[in-house]
Coordinates of C-alpha atoms in Angstrom, one line a residue:
X1 CA 7.1 62.0 -4.5
X2 CA 6.8 61.4 -7.8
X3 CA 3.9 59.3 -9.2
X4 CA 6.3 56.4 -10.3
X5 CA 8.0 56.4 -7.0
X6 CA 4.4 56.3 -5.3
X7 CA 3.3 53.6 -7.4
X8 CA 6.4 51.2 -6.6
X9 CA 5.6 52.2 -3.1
X10 CA 2.1 51.2 -2.8
X11 CA 3.2 47.7 -5.3
X12 CA 5.7 47.1 -2.2
X13 CA 3.1 47.5 0.4
X14 CA 0.4 45.6 -1.3
X15 CA 2.7 42.7 -1.9
X16 CA 4.2 43.0 2.0
X17 CA 0.6 42.6 2.8
X18 CA -0.4 39.8 0.3
X19 CA 2.9 37.8 1.7
X20 CA 1.7 38.2 5.1
X21 CA -1.9 37.2 4.4
X22 CA -0.8 34.1 2.3
X23 CA 1.6 33.0 5.2
X24 CA -1.2 32.7 7.5
X25 CA -4.2 31.8 5.3
X26 CA -4.2 27.8 5.6
X27 CA -6.1 26.1 2.4
X28 CA -7.3 22.9 2.1
X29 CA -4.9 21.4 -0.4
X30 CA -1.7 19.0 0.6
X31 CA 1.7 19.0 -1.0
X32 CA 3.2 15.6 -2.3
X33 CA 6.8 15.3 -2.6
X34 CA 9.4 12.8 -3.4
X35 CA 9.8 10.6 -0.8
X36 CA 12.4 7.9 0.7
X37 CA 13.3 5.0 -1.5
X38 CA 14.7 2.0 -0.1
X39 CA 16.5 -1.1 -1.7
X40 CA 14.3 -4.6 -1.1
X41 CA 17.5 -6.1 -1.6
X42 CA 19.4 -4.3 1.0
X43 CA 19.5 -3.3 5.0
X44 CA 16.8 -1.2 6.4
X45 CA 17.6 2.1 9.0
X46 CA 18.3 -0.6 11.8
X47 CA 20.9 -2.7 9.6
X48 CA 18.8 -5.5 9.2
X49 CA 17.9 -7.1 5.9
X50 CA 14.6 -5.1 4.6
X51 CA 13.3 -8.6 3.3
X52 CA 14.5 -11.7 5.5
X53 CA 13.6 -15.1 4.8
X54 CA 14.2 -18.0 7.4
X55 CA 13.5 -21.9 7.0
X56 CA 14.2 -21.9 3.1
X57 CA 17.4 -21.7 1.3
X58 CA 18.2 -18.0 0.1
X59 CA 20.6 -17.2 -3.0
X60 CA 23.2 -14.3 -3.1
X61 CA 21.7 -10.9 -4.6
X62 CA 23.4 -7.9 -6.3
X63 CA 22.0 -4.3 -7.7
X64 CA 18.8 -2.6 -6.3
X65 CA 15.2 -3.4 -6.5
X66 CA 14.2 0.0 -5.0
X67 CA 10.3 0.7 -3.9
X68 CA 9.4 4.3 -4.0
X69 CA 7.5 6.3 -1.9
X70 CA 5.6 9.8 -1.6
X71 CA 6.0 12.2 1.3
X72 CA 3.3 15.1 2.1
X73 CA 2.6 18.3 3.8
X74 CA -0.7 19.3 5.1
X75 CA -3.9 17.7 6.4
X76 CA -6.4 18.2 8.8
X77 CA -4.9 20.4 11.7
X78 CA -1.9 20.9 9.7
X79 CA -2.9 22.7 6.5
X80 CA -0.5 24.5 4.3
X81 CA -0.8 28.0 3.6
X82 CA -1.6 29.6 0.2
X83 CA 2.0 30.7 -0.2
X84 CA 3.2 26.8 0.2
X85 CA 0.6 25.8 -2.2
X86 CA 1.4 28.4 -5.0
X87 CA 5.0 27.6 -4.8
X88 CA 4.1 23.8 -5.2
X89 CA 1.9 24.5 -8.2
X90 CA 5.2 25.9 -10.1
X91 CA 7.4 23.5 -8.6
X92 CA 7.7 20.2 -11.0
X93 CA 8.6 18.1 -8.3
X94 CA 5.7 19.0 -6.3
X95 CA 1.8 18.1 -6.8
X96 CA -0.5 20.1 -5.0
X97 CA -4.0 17.9 -4.4
X98 CA -7.4 18.8 -2.4
X99 CA -7.3 17.5 1.0
X100 CA -9.7 14.8 0.5
X101 CA -7.6 12.9 -1.8
X102 CA -5.6 11.9 0.9
X103 CA -7.5 12.4 3.8
X104 CA -11.4 11.6 2.8
X105 CA -13.9 13.7 4.5
X106 CA -14.9 12.5 8.2
X107 CA -11.8 10.8 8.6
X108 CA -9.0 12.0 10.9
X109 CA -5.3 11.9 10.4
X110 CA -4.9 9.1 13.1
X111 CA -7.5 6.9 11.0
X112 CA -5.8 7.6 7.6
X113 CA -2.6 6.6 9.2
X114 CA -4.1 3.5 10.4
X115 CA -5.6 2.5 7.0
X116 CA -2.1 3.2 5.7
X117 CA -0.5 0.4 8.0
X118 CA -3.1 -1.8 7.5
X119 CA -2.7 -1.6 3.7
X120 CA 1.0 -1.9 4.2
X121 CA 0.6 -5.1 6.3
X122 CA -2.1 -6.5 3.6
X123 CA 0.7 -5.5 0.7
X124 CA 3.3 -7.8 2.3
X125 CA 1.2 -10.3 2.8
X126 CA 0.1 -10.3 -0.9
X127 CA 3.6 -10.0 -2.0
X128 CA 4.4 -13.1 -0.2
X129 CA 1.5 -15.1 -1.7
X130 CA 2.3 -13.7 -5.1
X131 CA 6.1 -14.5 -4.8
X132 CA 5.6 -18.1 -3.5
X133 CA 2.7 -18.7 -6.3
X134 CA 5.0 -17.7 -8.9
X135 CA 7.4 -20.0 -7.5
X136 CA 4.8 -22.7 -7.4
X137 CA 5.4 -22.9 -3.3
X138 CA 1.9 -24.5 -1.5
X139 CA 0.5 -22.3 0.7
X140 CA -2.9 -22.1 2.4
X141 CA -5.3 -19.9 3.7
X142 CA -6.6 -19.3 7.4
X143 CA -9.5 -16.8 8.8
X144 CA -8.6 -14.4 11.6
X145 CA -10.6 -12.1 13.5
X146 CA -10.0 -8.4 12.7
X147 CA -12.2 -6.9 14.9
X148 CA -15.3 -7.6 17.1
X149 CA -18.1 -4.9 17.1
X150 CA -19.2 -3.4 20.4
X151 CA -22.7 -4.6 21.7
X152 CA -22.8 -7.9 19.0
X153 CA -23.3 -11.2 20.5
X154 CA -19.4 -12.1 20.0
X155 CA -18.2 -9.1 22.0
X156 CA -16.5 -10.1 25.2
X157 CA -16.6 -13.7 23.9
X158 CA -14.3 -13.9 20.7
X159 CA -11.4 -11.7 20.3
X160 CA -9.0 -10.0 17.6
X161 CA -6.5 -12.5 16.3
X162 CA -8.7 -15.4 16.9
X163 CA -8.6 -18.0 14.0
X164 CA -11.7 -19.0 13.3
X165 CA -11.8 -23.1 12.0
X166 CA -15.4 -24.2 11.6
X167 CA -18.8 -22.7 11.5
X168 CA -21.4 -25.3 12.7
X169 CA -18.9 -28.0 12.7
X170 CA -18.4 -27.0 8.5
X171 CA -14.5 -26.6 8.4
X172 CA -13.4 -23.1 6.9
X173 CA -10.3 -21.6 5.4
X174 CA -11.6 -18.3 3.8
X175 CA -13.8 -15.5 4.5
X176 CA -15.7 -16.6 1.5
X177 CA -16.5 -19.7 3.2
X178 CA -17.8 -18.3 6.3
X179 CA -20.0 -15.8 4.7
X180 CA -21.3 -18.3 2.7
X181 CA -22.2 -20.4 5.8
X182 CA -23.5 -17.5 7.5
X183 CA -25.9 -16.4 4.6
X184 CA -27.9 -19.7 5.2
X185 CA -28.7 -18.7 9.1
X186 CA -31.7 -16.7 9.9
X187 CA -32.1 -14.1 12.4
X188 CA -32.1 -15.5 16.2
X189 CA -30.6 -18.6 14.8
X190 CA -28.1 -20.4 17.0
X191 CA -24.4 -20.4 15.6
X192 CA -21.5 -22.6 17.0
X193 CA -18.1 -20.9 16.5
X194 CA -14.9 -23.1 16.3
X195 CA -11.8 -21.0 17.0
X196 CA -8.2 -21.2 18.2
X197 CA -6.8 -18.7 20.5
X198 CA -3.1 -19.4 21.9
X199 CA -3.0 -22.9 20.2
X200 CA -6.0 -24.0 22.2
X201 CA -9.1 -24.9 20.2
X202 CA -12.7 -23.3 21.8
X203 CA -16.2 -23.5 21.0
X204 CA -18.8 -20.9 21.7
X205 CA -22.5 -20.7 20.7
X206 CA -23.9 -17.3 19.9
X207 CA -27.4 -16.2 18.6
X208 CA -27.5 -14.0 15.5
X209 CA -28.9 -10.6 15.3
X210 CA -29.9 -8.7 12.4
X211 CA -27.8 -5.8 10.7
X212 CA -29.1 -3.8 7.6
X213 CA -26.1 -2.5 5.6
X214 CA -26.7 1.0 4.0
X215 CA -28.7 0.1 0.7
X216 CA -28.6 -3.6 1.6
X217 CA -31.0 -6.1 2.9
X218 CA -31.2 -7.0 6.5
X219 CA -29.3 -10.3 7.2
X220 CA -28.3 -12.4 10.2
X221 CA -24.6 -11.7 12.3
X222 CA -22.5 -12.4 15.3
X223 CA -20.6 -9.2 15.0
X224 CA -17.3 -10.4 13.8
X225 CA -15.0 -8.8 11.1
X226 CA -12.6 -11.4 9.3
X227 CA -9.6 -11.3 7.1
X228 CA -8.2 -14.0 5.2
X229 CA -4.4 -14.6 6.3
X230 CA -2.3 -17.1 4.3
X231 CA -0.2 -19.9 6.1
X232 CA 3.4 -20.0 4.4
X233 CA 5.4 -23.0 4.9
X234 CA 8.5 -20.6 5.9
X235 CA 9.0 -17.2 7.3
X236 CA 9.4 -13.8 5.6
X237 CA 9.8 -10.6 7.5
X238 CA 9.3 -7.1 5.7
X239 CA 10.6 -4.4 7.7
X240 CA 10.2 -1.0 6.3
X241 CA 9.7 0.9 9.6
X242 CA 6.4 3.3 9.7
X243 CA 6.4 3.5 6.1
X244 CA 2.5 3.2 4.9
X245 CA 0.2 2.0 1.8
X246 CA 0.1 -0.9 -0.7
X247 CA 2.3 0.5 -3.4
X248 CA 5.5 -1.6 -2.5
X249 CA 4.1 -4.7 -3.4
X250 CA 5.2 -5.5 -6.8
X251 CA 8.8 -4.6 -5.3
X252 CA 8.6 -6.8 -2.2
X253 CA 7.5 -9.9 -4.5
X254 CA 10.4 -9.6 -6.7
X255 CA 12.7 -9.3 -3.9
X256 CA 11.2 -12.5 -2.3
X257 CA 11.7 -14.1 -5.9
X258 CA 15.2 -13.2 -6.3
X259 CA 16.5 -14.3 -3.1
X260 CA 14.7 -17.5 -3.5
X261 CA 16.4 -18.5 -7.1
X262 CA 19.8 -18.7 -8.1
X263 CA 21.4 -15.8 -10.2
X264 CA 20.1 -11.9 -10.1
X265 CA 16.9 -10.5 -10.9
X266 CA 18.8 -7.1 -11.7
X267 CA 22.0 -8.3 -13.1
X268 CA 23.6 -5.6 -10.8
X269 CA 21.5 -2.9 -12.3
X270 CA 19.6 -0.2 -10.3
X271 CA 15.9 -1.2 -10.8
X272 CA 13.3 1.0 -9.2
X273 CA 9.5 0.6 -9.2
X274 CA 5.9 0.8 -7.8
X275 CA 2.8 -1.1 -8.0
X276 CA 0.2 -3.0 -5.8
X277 CA 0.2 -6.7 -6.1
X278 CA -2.6 -9.2 -5.8
X279 CA -1.9 -12.8 -4.2
X280 CA -2.6 -14.1 -7.9
X281 CA 0.5 -11.3 -9.2
X282 CA -1.6 -8.9 -10.7
X283 CA 0.0 -5.3 -10.3
X284 CA -2.1 -2.6 -9.6
X285 CA -2.1 1.4 -10.1
X286 CA -0.8 3.5 -7.4
X287 CA -0.9 7.4 -6.5
X288 CA 1.9 9.8 -6.9
X289 CA 3.6 8.4 -10.0
X290 CA 5.5 11.7 -10.8
X291 CA 7.0 12.0 -7.4
X292 CA 8.0 8.5 -6.9
X293 CA 9.9 8.4 -10.4
X294 CA 11.9 11.7 -9.3
X295 CA 12.7 10.0 -6.2
X296 CA 13.9 7.2 -7.9
X297 CA 15.8 8.9 -10.7
X298 CA 17.5 10.7 -8.1
X299 CA 18.4 8.0 -6.0
X300 CA 20.3 6.5 -9.0
X301 CA 17.7 4.1 -10.9
X302 CA 18.0 3.7 -14.7
X303 CA 14.8 1.6 -14.9
X304 CA 11.5 2.1 -13.7
X305 CA 8.6 -0.7 -13.5
X306 CA 5.4 1.2 -13.8
X307 CA 1.5 -0.3 -13.5
X308 CA 0.2 0.1 -16.9
X309 CA -2.8 2.0 -15.6
X310 CA -0.2 4.5 -14.6
X311 CA 1.9 4.6 -17.7
X312 CA -0.2 7.8 -19.3
X313 CA 1.2 10.0 -16.7
X314 CA 4.2 8.4 -16.1
X315 CA 5.3 9.1 -19.9
X316 CA 4.2 12.7 -19.6
X317 CA 6.4 13.4 -16.6
X318 CA 9.4 10.5 -17.0
X319 CA 12.6 12.3 -15.8
X320 CA 15.5 12.5 -18.3
X321 CA 17.7 9.1 -18.2
X322 CA 14.6 6.9 -16.6
X323 CA 13.4 4.0 -18.7
X324 CA 10.0 2.9 -18.0
X325 CA 8.9 -0.8 -18.2
X326 CA 5.4 -1.7 -18.2
X327 CA 4.6 -4.2 -15.4
X328 CA 1.4 -5.8 -15.9
X329 CA 2.2 -8.6 -13.8
X330 CA 4.8 -10.3 -11.6
X331 CA 5.4 -12.8 -14.0
X332 CA 5.6 -10.2 -16.7
X333 CA 8.1 -7.9 -14.5
X334 CA 10.4 -11.1 -13.8
X335 CA 10.8 -11.7 -17.6
X336 CA 11.3 -8.3 -18.4
X337 CA 14.3 -8.1 -16.0
X338 CA 15.4 -11.4 -17.2
X339 CA 15.4 -9.5 -20.7
X340 CA 17.3 -6.7 -19.6
X341 CA 19.8 -8.9 -18.0
X342 CA 20.4 -10.6 -21.6
X343 CA 20.7 -7.4 -23.4
X344 CA 17.2 -7.7 -24.9
X345 CA 15.3 -4.2 -26.0
X346 CA 11.8 -5.5 -26.8
X347 CA 10.6 -4.9 -23.3
X348 CA 6.8 -3.7 -22.8
X349 CA 6.7 -0.2 -22.7
X350 CA 4.5 2.7 -21.5
X351 CA 2.8 3.9 -24.5
X352 CA 3.2 7.7 -25.3
X353 CA 0.0 9.9 -23.5

């Protein structure tokens, strides 16, 4: 055998061995890819309106206001192999990120999924609050029990989903008010909690115990975890299936505003976008902007609403044919869409990176 043939043979064997090893070698990385994109003005997989409003007049809508998602491969117990990671590093549509970016250390995949579900729930509530605030529709808040800590005074006496309405007779409508009242209680003090369960009002007196948060001072608690829940004057249902995370908030808000106001925000155009939303209408940054823009363009979008803190990365990765419009607030996003409909071009843009 000639030296050239021997070299080629050895190289082929080494490549084969590397391929075999690579296909079985798990690595602590996650592959992020463009995910499904759904029209918030359209229907979900079950043929029902993705955003459904009952108890209020709604108006016809047209065009698309699509939210975008990212899918992933990998994670604890299902790590990608070395070859998959290498292919992802050279694929412009895929981002390979360290595993802890998606799955924080000491958190299981089930815990991450549960947190994503909670974030989606909160995102939908914030989107409703932002939309109604934008439209100057009065809303109020209530305090709901999220969880009860085992072994603490409230364990077995107060339940998740109970509505806290008073602390020692003082009415409360926000978690901040409850925290302010509890901060005045000393360890061992009795506290009377008034709450509603199934529409019926109940009272219970509990004795506070001490907790010391990491790095914090000792304080008196009864062992309940609370969250603010908005009370809306009519019903808004947002049905997206098992999609999680907070990044569709802006697009949910726009869909609600569009359905509750005459005319069309899109003017029949295919608009997509992303961004978290606060109840006050402030748009926040998200992850996976590159994959979300690719998904939007592949679906047919020509305009992409982009949180300002994602602009630098978005400009560098913008697909051809997709116009980036910076979205700082819900109000600003609405004005941009109205300007688009009017044929104006002086829209807030993402600056070059």
